[in-house]
Coordinates of C-alpha atoms in Angstrom, one line a residue:
X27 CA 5.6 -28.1 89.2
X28 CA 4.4 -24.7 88.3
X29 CA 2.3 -24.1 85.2
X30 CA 5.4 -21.3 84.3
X31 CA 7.9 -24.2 84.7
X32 CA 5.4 -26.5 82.9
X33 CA 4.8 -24.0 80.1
X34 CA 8.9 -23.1 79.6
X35 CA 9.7 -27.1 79.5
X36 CA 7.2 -27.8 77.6
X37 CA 8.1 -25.2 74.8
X38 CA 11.4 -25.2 75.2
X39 CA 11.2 -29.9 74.5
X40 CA 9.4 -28.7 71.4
X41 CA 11.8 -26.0 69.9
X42 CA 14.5 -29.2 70.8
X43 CA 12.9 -31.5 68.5
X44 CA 11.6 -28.8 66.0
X45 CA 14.3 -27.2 65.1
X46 CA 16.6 -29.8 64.1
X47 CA 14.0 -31.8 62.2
X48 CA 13.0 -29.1 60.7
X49 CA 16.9 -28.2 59.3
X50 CA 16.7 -32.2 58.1
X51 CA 13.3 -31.7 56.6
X52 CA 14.2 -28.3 54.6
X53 CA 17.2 -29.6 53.4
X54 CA 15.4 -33.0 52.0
X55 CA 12.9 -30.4 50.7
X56 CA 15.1 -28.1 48.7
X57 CA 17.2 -31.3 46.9
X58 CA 13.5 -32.4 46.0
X59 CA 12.0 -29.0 44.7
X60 CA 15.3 -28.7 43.2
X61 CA 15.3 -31.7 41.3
X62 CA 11.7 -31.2 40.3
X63 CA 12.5 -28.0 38.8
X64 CA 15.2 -29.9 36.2
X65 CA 13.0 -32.7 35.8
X66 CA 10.2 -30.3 34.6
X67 CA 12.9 -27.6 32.5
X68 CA 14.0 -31.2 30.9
X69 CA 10.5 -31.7 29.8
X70 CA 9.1 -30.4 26.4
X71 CA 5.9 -28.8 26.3
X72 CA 4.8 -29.8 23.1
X73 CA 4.8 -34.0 22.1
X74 CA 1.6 -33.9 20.3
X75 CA 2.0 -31.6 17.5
X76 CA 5.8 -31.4 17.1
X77 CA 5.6 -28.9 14.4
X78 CA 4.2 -26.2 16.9
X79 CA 7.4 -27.1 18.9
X80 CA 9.2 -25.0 16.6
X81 CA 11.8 -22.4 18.3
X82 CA 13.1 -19.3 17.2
X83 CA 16.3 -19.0 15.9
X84 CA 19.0 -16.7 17.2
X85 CA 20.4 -14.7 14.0
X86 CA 23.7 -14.7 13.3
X87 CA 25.6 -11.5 14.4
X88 CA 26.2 -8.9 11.6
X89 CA 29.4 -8.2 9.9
X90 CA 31.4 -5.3 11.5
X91 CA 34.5 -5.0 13.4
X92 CA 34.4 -6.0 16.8
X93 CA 35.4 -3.5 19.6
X94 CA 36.2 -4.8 23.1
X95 CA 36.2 -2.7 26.0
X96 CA 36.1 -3.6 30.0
X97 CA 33.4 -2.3 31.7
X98 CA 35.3 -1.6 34.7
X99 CA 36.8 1.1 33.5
X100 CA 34.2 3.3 32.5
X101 CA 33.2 4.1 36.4
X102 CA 35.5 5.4 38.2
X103 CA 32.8 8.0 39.3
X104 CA 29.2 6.4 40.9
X105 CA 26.4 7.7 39.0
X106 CA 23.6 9.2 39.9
X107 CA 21.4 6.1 40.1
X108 CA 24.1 4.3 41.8
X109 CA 24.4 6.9 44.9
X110 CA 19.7 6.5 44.7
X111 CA 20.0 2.8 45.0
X112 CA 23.0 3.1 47.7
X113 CA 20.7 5.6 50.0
X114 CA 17.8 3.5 50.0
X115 CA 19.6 0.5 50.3
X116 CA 21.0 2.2 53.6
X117 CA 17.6 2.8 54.6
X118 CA 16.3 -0.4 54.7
X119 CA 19.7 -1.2 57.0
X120 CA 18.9 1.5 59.3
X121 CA 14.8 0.7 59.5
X122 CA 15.3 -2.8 60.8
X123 CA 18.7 -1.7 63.1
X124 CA 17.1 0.6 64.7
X125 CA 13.8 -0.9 65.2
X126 CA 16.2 -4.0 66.4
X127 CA 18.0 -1.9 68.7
X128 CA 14.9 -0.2 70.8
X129 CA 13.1 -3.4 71.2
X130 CA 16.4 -5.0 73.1
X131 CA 17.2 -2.1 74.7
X132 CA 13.6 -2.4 76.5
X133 CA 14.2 -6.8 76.9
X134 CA 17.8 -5.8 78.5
X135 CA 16.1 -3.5 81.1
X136 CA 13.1 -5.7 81.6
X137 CA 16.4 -8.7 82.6
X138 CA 18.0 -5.9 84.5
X139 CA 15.2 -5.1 86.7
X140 CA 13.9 -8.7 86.9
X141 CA 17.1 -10.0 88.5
X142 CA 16.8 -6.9 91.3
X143 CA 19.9 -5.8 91.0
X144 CA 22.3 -2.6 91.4
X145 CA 22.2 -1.1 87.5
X146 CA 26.1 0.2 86.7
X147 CA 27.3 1.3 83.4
X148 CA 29.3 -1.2 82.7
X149 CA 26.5 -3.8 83.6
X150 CA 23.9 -2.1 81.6
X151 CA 26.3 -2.0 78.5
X152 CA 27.2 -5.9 78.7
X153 CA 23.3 -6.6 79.1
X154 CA 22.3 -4.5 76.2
X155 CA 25.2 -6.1 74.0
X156 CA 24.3 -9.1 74.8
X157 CA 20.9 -8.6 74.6
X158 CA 21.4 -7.4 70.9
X159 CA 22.6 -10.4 69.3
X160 CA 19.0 -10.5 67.2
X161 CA 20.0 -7.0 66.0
X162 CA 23.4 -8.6 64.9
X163 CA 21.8 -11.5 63.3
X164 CA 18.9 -9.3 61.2
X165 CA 21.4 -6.9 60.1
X166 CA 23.2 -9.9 58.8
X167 CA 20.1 -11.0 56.6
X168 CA 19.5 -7.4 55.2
X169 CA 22.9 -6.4 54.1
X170 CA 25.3 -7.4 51.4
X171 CA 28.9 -8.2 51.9
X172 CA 30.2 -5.0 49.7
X173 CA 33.3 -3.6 51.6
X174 CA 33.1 -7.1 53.8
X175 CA 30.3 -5.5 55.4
X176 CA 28.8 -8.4 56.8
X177 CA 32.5 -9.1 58.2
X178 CA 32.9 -5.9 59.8
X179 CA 29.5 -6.5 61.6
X180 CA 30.0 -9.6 63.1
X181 CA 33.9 -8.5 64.0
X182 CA 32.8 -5.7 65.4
X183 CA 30.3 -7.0 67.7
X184 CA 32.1 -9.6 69.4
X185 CA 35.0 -6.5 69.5
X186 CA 32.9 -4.7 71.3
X187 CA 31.3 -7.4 73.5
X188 CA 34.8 -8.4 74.7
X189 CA 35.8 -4.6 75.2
X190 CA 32.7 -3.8 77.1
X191 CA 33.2 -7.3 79.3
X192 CA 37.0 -6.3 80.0
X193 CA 35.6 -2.9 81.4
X194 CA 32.5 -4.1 83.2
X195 CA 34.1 -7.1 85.3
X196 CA 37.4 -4.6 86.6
X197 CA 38.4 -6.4 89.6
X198 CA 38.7 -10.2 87.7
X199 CA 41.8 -11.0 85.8
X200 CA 41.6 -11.0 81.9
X201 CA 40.8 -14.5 81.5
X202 CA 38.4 -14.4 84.1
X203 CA 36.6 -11.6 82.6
X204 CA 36.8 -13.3 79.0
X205 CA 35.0 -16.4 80.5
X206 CA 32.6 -14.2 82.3
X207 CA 31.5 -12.4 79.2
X208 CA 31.3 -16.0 76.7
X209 CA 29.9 -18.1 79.5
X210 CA 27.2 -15.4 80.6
X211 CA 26.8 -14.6 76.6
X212 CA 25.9 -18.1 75.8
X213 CA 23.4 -18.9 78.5
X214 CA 21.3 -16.2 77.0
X215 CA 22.2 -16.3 73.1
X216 CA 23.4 -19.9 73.1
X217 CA 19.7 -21.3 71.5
X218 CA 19.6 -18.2 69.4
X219 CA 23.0 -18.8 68.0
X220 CA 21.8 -22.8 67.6
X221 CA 18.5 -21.7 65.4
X222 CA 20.8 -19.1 63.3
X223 CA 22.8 -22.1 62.6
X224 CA 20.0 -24.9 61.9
X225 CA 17.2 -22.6 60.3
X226 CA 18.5 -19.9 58.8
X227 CA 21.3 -21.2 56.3
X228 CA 21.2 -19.2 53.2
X229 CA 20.4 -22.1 51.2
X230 CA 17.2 -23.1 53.1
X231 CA 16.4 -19.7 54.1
X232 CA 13.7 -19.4 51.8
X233 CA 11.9 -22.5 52.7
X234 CA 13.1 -22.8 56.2
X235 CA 10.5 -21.3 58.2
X236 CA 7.2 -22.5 56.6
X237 CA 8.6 -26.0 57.7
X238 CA 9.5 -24.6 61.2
X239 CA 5.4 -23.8 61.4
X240 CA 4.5 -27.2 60.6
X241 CA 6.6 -29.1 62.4
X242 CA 6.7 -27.1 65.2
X243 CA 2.9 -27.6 65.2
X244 CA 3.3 -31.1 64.4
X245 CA 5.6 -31.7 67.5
X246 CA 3.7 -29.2 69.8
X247 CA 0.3 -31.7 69.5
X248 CA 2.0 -34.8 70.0
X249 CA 3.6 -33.9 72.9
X250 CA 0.2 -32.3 74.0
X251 CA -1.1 -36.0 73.2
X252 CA 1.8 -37.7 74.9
X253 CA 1.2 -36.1 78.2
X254 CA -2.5 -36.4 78.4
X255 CA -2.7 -39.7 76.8
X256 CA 0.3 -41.6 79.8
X257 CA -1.9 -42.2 82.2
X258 CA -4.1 -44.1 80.4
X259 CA -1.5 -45.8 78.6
X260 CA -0.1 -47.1 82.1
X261 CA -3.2 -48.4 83.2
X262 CA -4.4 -49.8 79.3
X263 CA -0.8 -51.2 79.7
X264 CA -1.7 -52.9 83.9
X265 CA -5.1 -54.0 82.3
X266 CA -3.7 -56.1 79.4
X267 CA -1.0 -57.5 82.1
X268 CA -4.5 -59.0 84.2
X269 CA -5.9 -60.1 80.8
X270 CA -3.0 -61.9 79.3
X271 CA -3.0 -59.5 76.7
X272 CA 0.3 -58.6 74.6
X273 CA 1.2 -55.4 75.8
X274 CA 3.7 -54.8 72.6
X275 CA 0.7 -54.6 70.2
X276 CA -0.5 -52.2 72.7
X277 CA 2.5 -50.3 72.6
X278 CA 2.4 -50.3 69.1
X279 CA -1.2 -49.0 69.2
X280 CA -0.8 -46.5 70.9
X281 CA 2.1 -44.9 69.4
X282 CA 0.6 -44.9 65.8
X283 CA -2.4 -43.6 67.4
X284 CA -0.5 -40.7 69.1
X285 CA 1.3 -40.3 65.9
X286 CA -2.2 -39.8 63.8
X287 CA -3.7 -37.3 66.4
X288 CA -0.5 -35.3 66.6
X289 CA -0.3 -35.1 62.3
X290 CA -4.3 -34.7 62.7
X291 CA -3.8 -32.0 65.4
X292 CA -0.7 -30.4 63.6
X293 CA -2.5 -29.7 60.8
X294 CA -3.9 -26.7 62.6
X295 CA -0.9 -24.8 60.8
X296 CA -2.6 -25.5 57.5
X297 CA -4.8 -22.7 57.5
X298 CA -1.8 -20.4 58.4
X299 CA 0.5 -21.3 55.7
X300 CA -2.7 -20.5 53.8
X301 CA -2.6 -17.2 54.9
X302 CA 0.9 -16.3 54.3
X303 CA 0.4 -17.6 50.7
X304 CA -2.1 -15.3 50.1
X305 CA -0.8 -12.1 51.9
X306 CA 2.6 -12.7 50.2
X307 CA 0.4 -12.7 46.7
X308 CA -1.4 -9.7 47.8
X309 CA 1.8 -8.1 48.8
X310 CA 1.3 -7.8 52.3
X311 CA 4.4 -9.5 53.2
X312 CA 7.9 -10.7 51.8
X313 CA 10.1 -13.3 51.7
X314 CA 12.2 -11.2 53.9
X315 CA 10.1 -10.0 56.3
X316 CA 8.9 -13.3 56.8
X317 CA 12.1 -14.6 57.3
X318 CA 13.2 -12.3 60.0
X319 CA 9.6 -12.2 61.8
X320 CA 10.2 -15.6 62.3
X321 CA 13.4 -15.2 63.5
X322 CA 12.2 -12.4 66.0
X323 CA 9.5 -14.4 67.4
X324 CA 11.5 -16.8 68.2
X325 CA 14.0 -14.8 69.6
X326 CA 11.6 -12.8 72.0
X327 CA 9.8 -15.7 72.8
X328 CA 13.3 -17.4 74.4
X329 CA 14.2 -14.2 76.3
X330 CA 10.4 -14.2 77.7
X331 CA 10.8 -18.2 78.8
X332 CA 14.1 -17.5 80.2
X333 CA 13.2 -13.7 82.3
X334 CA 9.8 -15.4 83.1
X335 CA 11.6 -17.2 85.7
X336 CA 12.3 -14.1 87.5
X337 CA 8.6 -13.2 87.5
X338 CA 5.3 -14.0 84.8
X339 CA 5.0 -10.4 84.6
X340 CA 8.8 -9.7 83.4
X341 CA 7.9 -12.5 80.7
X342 CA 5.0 -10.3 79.6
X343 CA 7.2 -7.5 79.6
X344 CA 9.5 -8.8 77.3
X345 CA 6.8 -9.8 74.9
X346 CA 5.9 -6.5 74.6
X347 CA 9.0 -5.4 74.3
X348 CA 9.5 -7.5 71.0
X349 CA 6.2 -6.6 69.7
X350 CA 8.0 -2.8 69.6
X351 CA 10.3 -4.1 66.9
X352 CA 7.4 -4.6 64.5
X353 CA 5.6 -1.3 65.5
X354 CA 8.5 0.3 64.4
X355 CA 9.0 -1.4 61.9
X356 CA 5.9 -0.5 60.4
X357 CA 7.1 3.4 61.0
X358 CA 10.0 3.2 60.0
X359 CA 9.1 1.3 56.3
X360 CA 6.5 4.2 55.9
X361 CA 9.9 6.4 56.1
X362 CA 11.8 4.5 53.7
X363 CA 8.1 4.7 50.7
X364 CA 8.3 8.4 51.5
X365 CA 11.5 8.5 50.4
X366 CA 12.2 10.8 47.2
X367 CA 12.5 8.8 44.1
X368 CA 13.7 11.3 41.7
X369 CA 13.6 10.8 38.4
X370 CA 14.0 7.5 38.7
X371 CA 11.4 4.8 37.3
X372 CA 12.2 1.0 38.5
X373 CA 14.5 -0.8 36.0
X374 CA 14.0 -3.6 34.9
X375 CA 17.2 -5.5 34.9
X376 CA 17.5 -9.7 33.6
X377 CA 19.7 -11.8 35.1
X378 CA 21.5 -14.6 32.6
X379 CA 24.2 -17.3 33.8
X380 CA 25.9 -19.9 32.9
X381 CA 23.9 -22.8 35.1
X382 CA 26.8 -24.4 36.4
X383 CA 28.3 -21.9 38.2
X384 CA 26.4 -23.0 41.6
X385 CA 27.8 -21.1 44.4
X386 CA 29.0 -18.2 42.3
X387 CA 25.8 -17.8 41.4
X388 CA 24.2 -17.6 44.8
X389 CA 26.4 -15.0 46.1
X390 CA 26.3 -13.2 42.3
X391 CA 22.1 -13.5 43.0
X392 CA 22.6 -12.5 46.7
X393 CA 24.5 -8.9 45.5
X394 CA 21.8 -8.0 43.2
X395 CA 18.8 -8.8 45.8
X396 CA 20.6 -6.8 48.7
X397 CA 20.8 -3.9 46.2
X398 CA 18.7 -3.8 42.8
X399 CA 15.8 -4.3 44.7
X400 CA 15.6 -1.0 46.3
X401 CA 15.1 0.5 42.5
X402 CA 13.6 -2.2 40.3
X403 CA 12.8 -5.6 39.6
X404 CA 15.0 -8.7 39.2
X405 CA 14.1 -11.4 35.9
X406 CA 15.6 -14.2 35.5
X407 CA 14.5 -18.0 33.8
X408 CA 14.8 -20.3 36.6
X409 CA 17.8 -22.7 36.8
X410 CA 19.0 -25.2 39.1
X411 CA 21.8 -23.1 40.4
X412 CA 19.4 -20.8 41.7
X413 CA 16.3 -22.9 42.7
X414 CA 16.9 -22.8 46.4
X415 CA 17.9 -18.9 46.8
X416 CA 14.5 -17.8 44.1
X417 CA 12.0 -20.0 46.1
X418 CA 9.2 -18.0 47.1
X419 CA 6.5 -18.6 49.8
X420 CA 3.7 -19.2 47.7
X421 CA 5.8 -21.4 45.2
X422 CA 6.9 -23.4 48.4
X423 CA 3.2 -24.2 49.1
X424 CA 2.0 -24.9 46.1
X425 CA 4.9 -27.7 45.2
X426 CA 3.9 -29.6 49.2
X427 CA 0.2 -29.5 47.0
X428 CA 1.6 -30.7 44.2
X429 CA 1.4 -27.9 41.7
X430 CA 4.4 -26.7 40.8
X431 CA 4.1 -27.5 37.4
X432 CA 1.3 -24.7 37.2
X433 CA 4.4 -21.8 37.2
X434 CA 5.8 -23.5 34.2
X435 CA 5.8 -21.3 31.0
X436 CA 4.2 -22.7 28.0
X437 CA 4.6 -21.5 24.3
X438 CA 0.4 -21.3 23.6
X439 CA 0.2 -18.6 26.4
X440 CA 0.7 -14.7 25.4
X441 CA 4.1 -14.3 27.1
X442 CA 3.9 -10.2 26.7
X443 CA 1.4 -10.4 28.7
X444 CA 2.6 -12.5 31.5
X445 CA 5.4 -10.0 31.6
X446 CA 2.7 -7.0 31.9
X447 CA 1.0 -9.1 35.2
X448 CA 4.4 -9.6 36.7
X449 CA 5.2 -8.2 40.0
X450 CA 5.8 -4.3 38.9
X451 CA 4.7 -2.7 42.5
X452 CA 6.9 -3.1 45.6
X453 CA 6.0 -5.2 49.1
X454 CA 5.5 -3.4 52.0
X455 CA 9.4 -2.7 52.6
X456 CA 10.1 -1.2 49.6
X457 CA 11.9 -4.1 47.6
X458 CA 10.5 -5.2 44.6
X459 CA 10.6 -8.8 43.7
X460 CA 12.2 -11.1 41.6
X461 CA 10.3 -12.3 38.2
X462 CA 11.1 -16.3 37.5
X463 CA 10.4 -17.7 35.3
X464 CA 10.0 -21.8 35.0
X465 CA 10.3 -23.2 30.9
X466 CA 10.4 -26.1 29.6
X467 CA 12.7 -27.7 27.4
X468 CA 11.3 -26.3 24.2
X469 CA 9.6 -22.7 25.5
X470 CA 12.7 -21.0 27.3
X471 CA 14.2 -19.6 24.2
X472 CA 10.1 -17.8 23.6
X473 CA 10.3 -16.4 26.8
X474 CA 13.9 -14.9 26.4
X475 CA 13.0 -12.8 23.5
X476 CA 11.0 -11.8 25.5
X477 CA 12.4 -11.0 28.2
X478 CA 15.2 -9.9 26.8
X479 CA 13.1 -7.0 24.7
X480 CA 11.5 -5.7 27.9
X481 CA 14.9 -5.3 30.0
X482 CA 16.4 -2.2 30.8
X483 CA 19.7 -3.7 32.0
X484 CA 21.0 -7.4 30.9
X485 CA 23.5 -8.7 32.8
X486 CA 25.0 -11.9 31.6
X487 CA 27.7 -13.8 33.3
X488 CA 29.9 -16.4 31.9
X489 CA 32.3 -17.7 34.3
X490 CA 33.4 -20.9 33.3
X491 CA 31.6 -19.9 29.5
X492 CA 32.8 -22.2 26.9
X493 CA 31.5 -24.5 23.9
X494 CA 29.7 -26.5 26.4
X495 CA 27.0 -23.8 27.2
X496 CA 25.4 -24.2 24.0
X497 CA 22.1 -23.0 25.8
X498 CA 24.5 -19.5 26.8
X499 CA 25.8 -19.4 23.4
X500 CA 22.1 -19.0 22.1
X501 CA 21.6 -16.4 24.4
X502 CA 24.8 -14.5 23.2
X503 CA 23.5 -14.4 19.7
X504 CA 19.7 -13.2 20.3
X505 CA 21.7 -10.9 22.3
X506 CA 23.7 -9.5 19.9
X507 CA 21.2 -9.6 16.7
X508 CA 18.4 -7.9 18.5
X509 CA 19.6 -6.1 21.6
X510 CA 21.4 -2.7 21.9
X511 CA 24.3 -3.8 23.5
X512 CA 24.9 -0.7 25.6
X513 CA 22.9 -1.8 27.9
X514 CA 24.5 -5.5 28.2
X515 CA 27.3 -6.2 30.5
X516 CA 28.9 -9.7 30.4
X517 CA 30.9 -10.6 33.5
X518 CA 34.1 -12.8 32.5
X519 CA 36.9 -14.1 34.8
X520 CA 39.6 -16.5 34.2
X521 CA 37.3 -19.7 33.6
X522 CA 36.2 -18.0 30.7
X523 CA 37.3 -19.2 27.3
X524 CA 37.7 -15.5 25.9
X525 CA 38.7 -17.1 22.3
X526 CA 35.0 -18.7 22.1
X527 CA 33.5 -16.3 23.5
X528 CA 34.6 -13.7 20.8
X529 CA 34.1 -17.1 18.3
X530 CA 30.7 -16.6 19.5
X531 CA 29.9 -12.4 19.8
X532 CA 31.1 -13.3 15.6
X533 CA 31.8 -9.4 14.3
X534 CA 29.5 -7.1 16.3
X535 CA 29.5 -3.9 15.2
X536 CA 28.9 -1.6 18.4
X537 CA 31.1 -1.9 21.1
X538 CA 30.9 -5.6 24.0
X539 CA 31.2 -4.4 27.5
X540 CA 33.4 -7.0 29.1
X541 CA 33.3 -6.8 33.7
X542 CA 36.5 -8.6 34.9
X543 CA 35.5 -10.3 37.7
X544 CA 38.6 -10.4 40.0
X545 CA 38.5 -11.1 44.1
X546 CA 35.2 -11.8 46.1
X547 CA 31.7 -10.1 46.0
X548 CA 33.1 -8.1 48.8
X549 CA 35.4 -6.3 46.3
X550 CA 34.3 -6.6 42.7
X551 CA 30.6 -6.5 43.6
X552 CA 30.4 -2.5 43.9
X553 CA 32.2 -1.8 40.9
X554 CA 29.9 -4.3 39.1
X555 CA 27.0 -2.8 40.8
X556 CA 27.9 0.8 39.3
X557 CA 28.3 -0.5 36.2
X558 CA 25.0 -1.8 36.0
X559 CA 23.7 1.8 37.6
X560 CA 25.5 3.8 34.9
X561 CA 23.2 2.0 31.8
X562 CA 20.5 2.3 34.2
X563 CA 20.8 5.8 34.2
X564 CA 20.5 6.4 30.5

C-alpha cells in the first residue's frame, strides 16, 4: 500500500467515525447546555438577604385613549436605512460567492487536468458546477430566506446542473444523461452533502464544529494507537496462549489502554479550542466565519484525497486552490469595512419574545442575524427558545469547563456598565454581534430596564401572547410606562389574544404599532425588516 492510499484511508476511516459521533455528541450537548441555561434562569440570585431581592415594578400605563395602528402599513416605501442595511447585506453575499466561486473554479481545473483528458465546454461547465456545490452550501449559511432566497438558490443550482448535464452528454438518451450527471455528482459531493446534513443543522450549527475538532482528534489518535499498537497485541495475545494466561483480560487491557492514550493523545485539540476562544474574544474571528472555515476545510481537504489519486502533486494543487478562498476572503471583507456608512451610527435594536414560541423564534432570530447585523447590534435576555441558535464559541468552552454560570447577570453588579463593555465594534466581516444576556430568576427584570432604556429599536413579538406570559406582560408595561413607543413594534398573528393584549397595553396615550405577521419569513420578513429600518432612521 502506498503511503497516498494509506494517508486517504486513513483520513477518510476518521471523518466516517467523526462525523456522525460528532452529530450525536452536539446534539446531547445542546439539550444539556440548554437545560442548564433554565435550570440557572430558574435560580434566584439572592437567598441570603431576601430583602435585596426586591424587583422593580412595572408602572401601570397612564390614562389616555388608546390608538391602534398596523405597522405594515406605514412602509410601503423602503427607507433610507433599509436600502444601507440591504446593500451591505448583499455585500457580504457577494464577498464569500465570489471568493467561493474562484477557489473551485481552480479545484475543477486542477480535476480536469489530473484525469488527462480532452477539456470541452460542456465538460468544463458540468466540472465547475459540480465542483461548486461548497459555493452552494456557503451561500446557504450567509443569506436569509426573504423572497425564498435560499429556495431559489438551491432550485437553481440543481436547474442548472441538470441543464448543463443534458447539454454536455449530447449523444446519451435523457435518462442516460440524468443518471450521468446524479451518479457522477455524488461520487464527488456525496461526503459533502453527508457532513452538510450531520454537522451543519441549524440547530447545532453553533456548537457543531468545536465538537468536530475534538472528536476528530480524539478518533484520529486512536486509530494512530490502533495501528501501531496490533502487532504487539497479536503477539501479547500468542504469549498469554503459551502461558495459560486469559487472553479476555488481555483484550480488555488493551482496549481501555488504547482508549486512555487516544483521549490522552486527543487532547492535543485543547490548546486549539483555546485559541479560537480567545481570537473570537478579541474579535479576530466569528461564529460565522468559523462555521464556514470549517466547512471549507473540510471540503478542500476531500477534493484533495479524492484528485490525489490522479497524482500527490494535483492533491497539493487543490489545497492551494482552497487556501484562495480565504485570501480572498480577506480582500474582499476589506471591501465590504470600506464600504460608506453614511450617516448611519449602529442601532441598537432588543429583541423580546414570548419563550415558547420555539421554532418561530429561530427563524424570527435567523431574519434579524442575516440582516440587522450589517448595521448594529442584536440584545436580547437569553431564553430557552433561543439557547441553541445564540451559543457562542467562547460560551461553548467555558460550559465543557464548567463555567457557565460566570455569564449569569447578578443584581449587585453595575448593569449600565456591563452594557457600556458589550460588544459595540464589529468582527472582522463586518457583522456586529449579538448581546445575551443570562438572568436569573430574580435579576431579569434589572437588566430590562436596562436594556430597554439603551435600545434604539424594541421589537417585541407575541405570537401565541396571552394571560400565561405573565413574564411578557411585565415587559409590556415597563414598556409602555417608560418607553417612547415610536420606536416599539409588537408583532401579533392569529395566536395572539388581541383582547388581553389591549387588557394589558391599559389606555396608552401615543399611538401601539401592531406588525401582522401573515405567511413565512420568506414573505412577511421584509416588510417587518423595513419597519424596524424606518424607526431606525429617526
Amino acid at each position: 500500500m502506498s503511503a497516498n492510499d494509506f494517508m486517504t484511508g486513513f483520513l477518510c476511516s476518521v471523518g466516517a467515525i467523526a462525523v456522525p459521533v460528532t452529530f450525536v455528541i452536539s446534539w446531547g450537548l445542546i439539550a444539556l447546555y440548554r437545560r442548564r441555561v433554565i435550570r440557572w434562569m430558574n435560580a434566584p440570585y439572592f437567598t441570603a438577604s431576601p430583602s435585596t431581592a426586591e424587583t422593580p415594578r412595572a408602572a401601570k400605563p397612564p390614562d389616555g385613549g388608546i390608538s391602534m395602528r398596523v405597522a405594515r402599513l406605514e412602509t410601503s416605501q423602503p427607507s433610507s436605512f433599509y436600502r444601507h442595511m440591504r446593500r451591505l447585506y448583499w455585500r457580504k453575499v457577494a464577498v464569500y460567492g465570489l471568493s467561493g466561486l474562484l477557489s473551485s473554479l481552480l479545484i475543477s481545473i486542477a480535476y480536469l487536468f489530473s484525469i488527462a483528458t480532452a477539456i470541452t465546454p460542456g465538460r468544463f461547465l458540468i466540472t465547475a458546477m459540480d465542483f461548486a456545490f461548497p459555493v452552494v452550501v456557503v451561500l446557504y449559511l450567509v443569506m436569509d430566506n426573504t423572497g425564498f432566497a435560499r429556495t431559489w438558490l438551491v432550485g437553481g443550482y440543481l436547474f442548472l446542473l441538470v441543464l448543463l448535464g443534458i447539454y454536455g452528454f449530447p449523444s446519451a438518451t435523457v435518462m442516460e444523461r440524468w443518471r450521468m450527471v446524479f451518479v457522477l455528482w455524488g461520487s464527488i459531493n456525496g461526503a459533502h452533502l453527508i457532513i452538510v446534513l450531520l454537522v451543519f443543522k441549524r440547530k447545532i450549527r453553533p456548537i457543531a464544529p468545536l465538537v468536530l475538532l475534538i472528536v476528530g482528534s480524539i478518533v484520529a489518535a486512536g486509530l494512530v494507537t490502533f495501528y501501531f499498537s496490533n502487532p504487539l497485541l497479536l503477539a501479547a495475545y500468542r504469549i498469554s496462549l503459551l502461558a495459560g494466561w486469559n487472553p479476555t483480560q488481555l483484550s480488555v487491557l488493551y482496549w481501555v489502554s488504547v482508549i486512555v492514550i487516544a483521549l490522552a493523545l486527543g487532547s492535543g485539540a485543547l490548546p486549539l479550542l483555546m485559541w479560537i476562544r480567545d481570537g473570537y474574544r478579541r474579535k479576530r474571528i466569528s461564529e460565522q466565519m468559523l462555521s464556514i472555515a470549517t466547512f471549507w476545510l473540510m471540503s478542500t481537504a476531500l477534493y484533495a484525497l479524492s484528485i490525489a489519486q490522479n497524482g500527490v502533486i494535483w492533491g497539493l494543487y487543490v489545497l492551494l486552490a482552497g487556501m484562495v478562498f480565504f485570501a480572498s476572503l480577506t480582500v474582499g471583507f476589506r471591501w465590504y469595512r470600506r464600504a460608506d456608512k453614511g450617516d448611519f451610527p449602529p442601532r441598537h435594536l432588543l429583541m423580546l419574545r414570548v419563550f415558547s414560541l420555539g421554532a418561530k423564534s429561530a427563524r424570527l432570530y435567523d431574519l434579524l442575524d442575516q440582516n440587522w447585523r450589517h448595521v448594529g447590534v442584536i440584545r436580547l435576555i437569553a431564553g430557552p427558545d433561543l439557547a441553541a441558535s445564540t451559543v457562542e464559541p467562547h460560551e461553548f468552552i467555558d460550559f465543557l469547563a464548567g463555567k457557565l454560570d460566570d455569564y449569569f447577570v447578578s443584581a449587585v453588579e453595575d448593569i449600565s456598565g456591563q452594557l457600556q463593555r458589550a460588544d459595540a465594534d464589529p468582527d472582522p466581516d463586518g457583522r456586529y454581534r449579538v448581546s445575551e444576556f443570562f438572568c436569573f430568576s430574580d435579576t431579569w427584570k434589572r437588566v430590562l430596564l436596562q436594556l430597554e432604556r439603551s435600545a434604539d429599536v424594541i421589537l417585541m413579538d407575541l405570537r401565541r401572547f396571552g394571560p400565561q406570559n405573565a413574564g411578557c406582560v411585565f415587559e409590556i408595561h415597563t414598556l409602555v410606562a417608560s418607553v417612547p413607543l415610536e420606536k416599539v413594534v409588537f408583532i401579533v398573528d392569529e395566536s395572539t389574544d388581541e383582547a388581553f393584549l389591549q387588557q394589558t397595553l391599559g389606555t396608552a396615550g401615543t399611538a401601539v404599532r401592531l406588525f401582522h405577521w401573515s405567511g413565512t419569513t420568506a414573505t412577511a420578513g421584509p416588510e417587518l425588516l423595513k419597519v424596524l429600518c424606518s424607526i431606525a432612521a429617526r
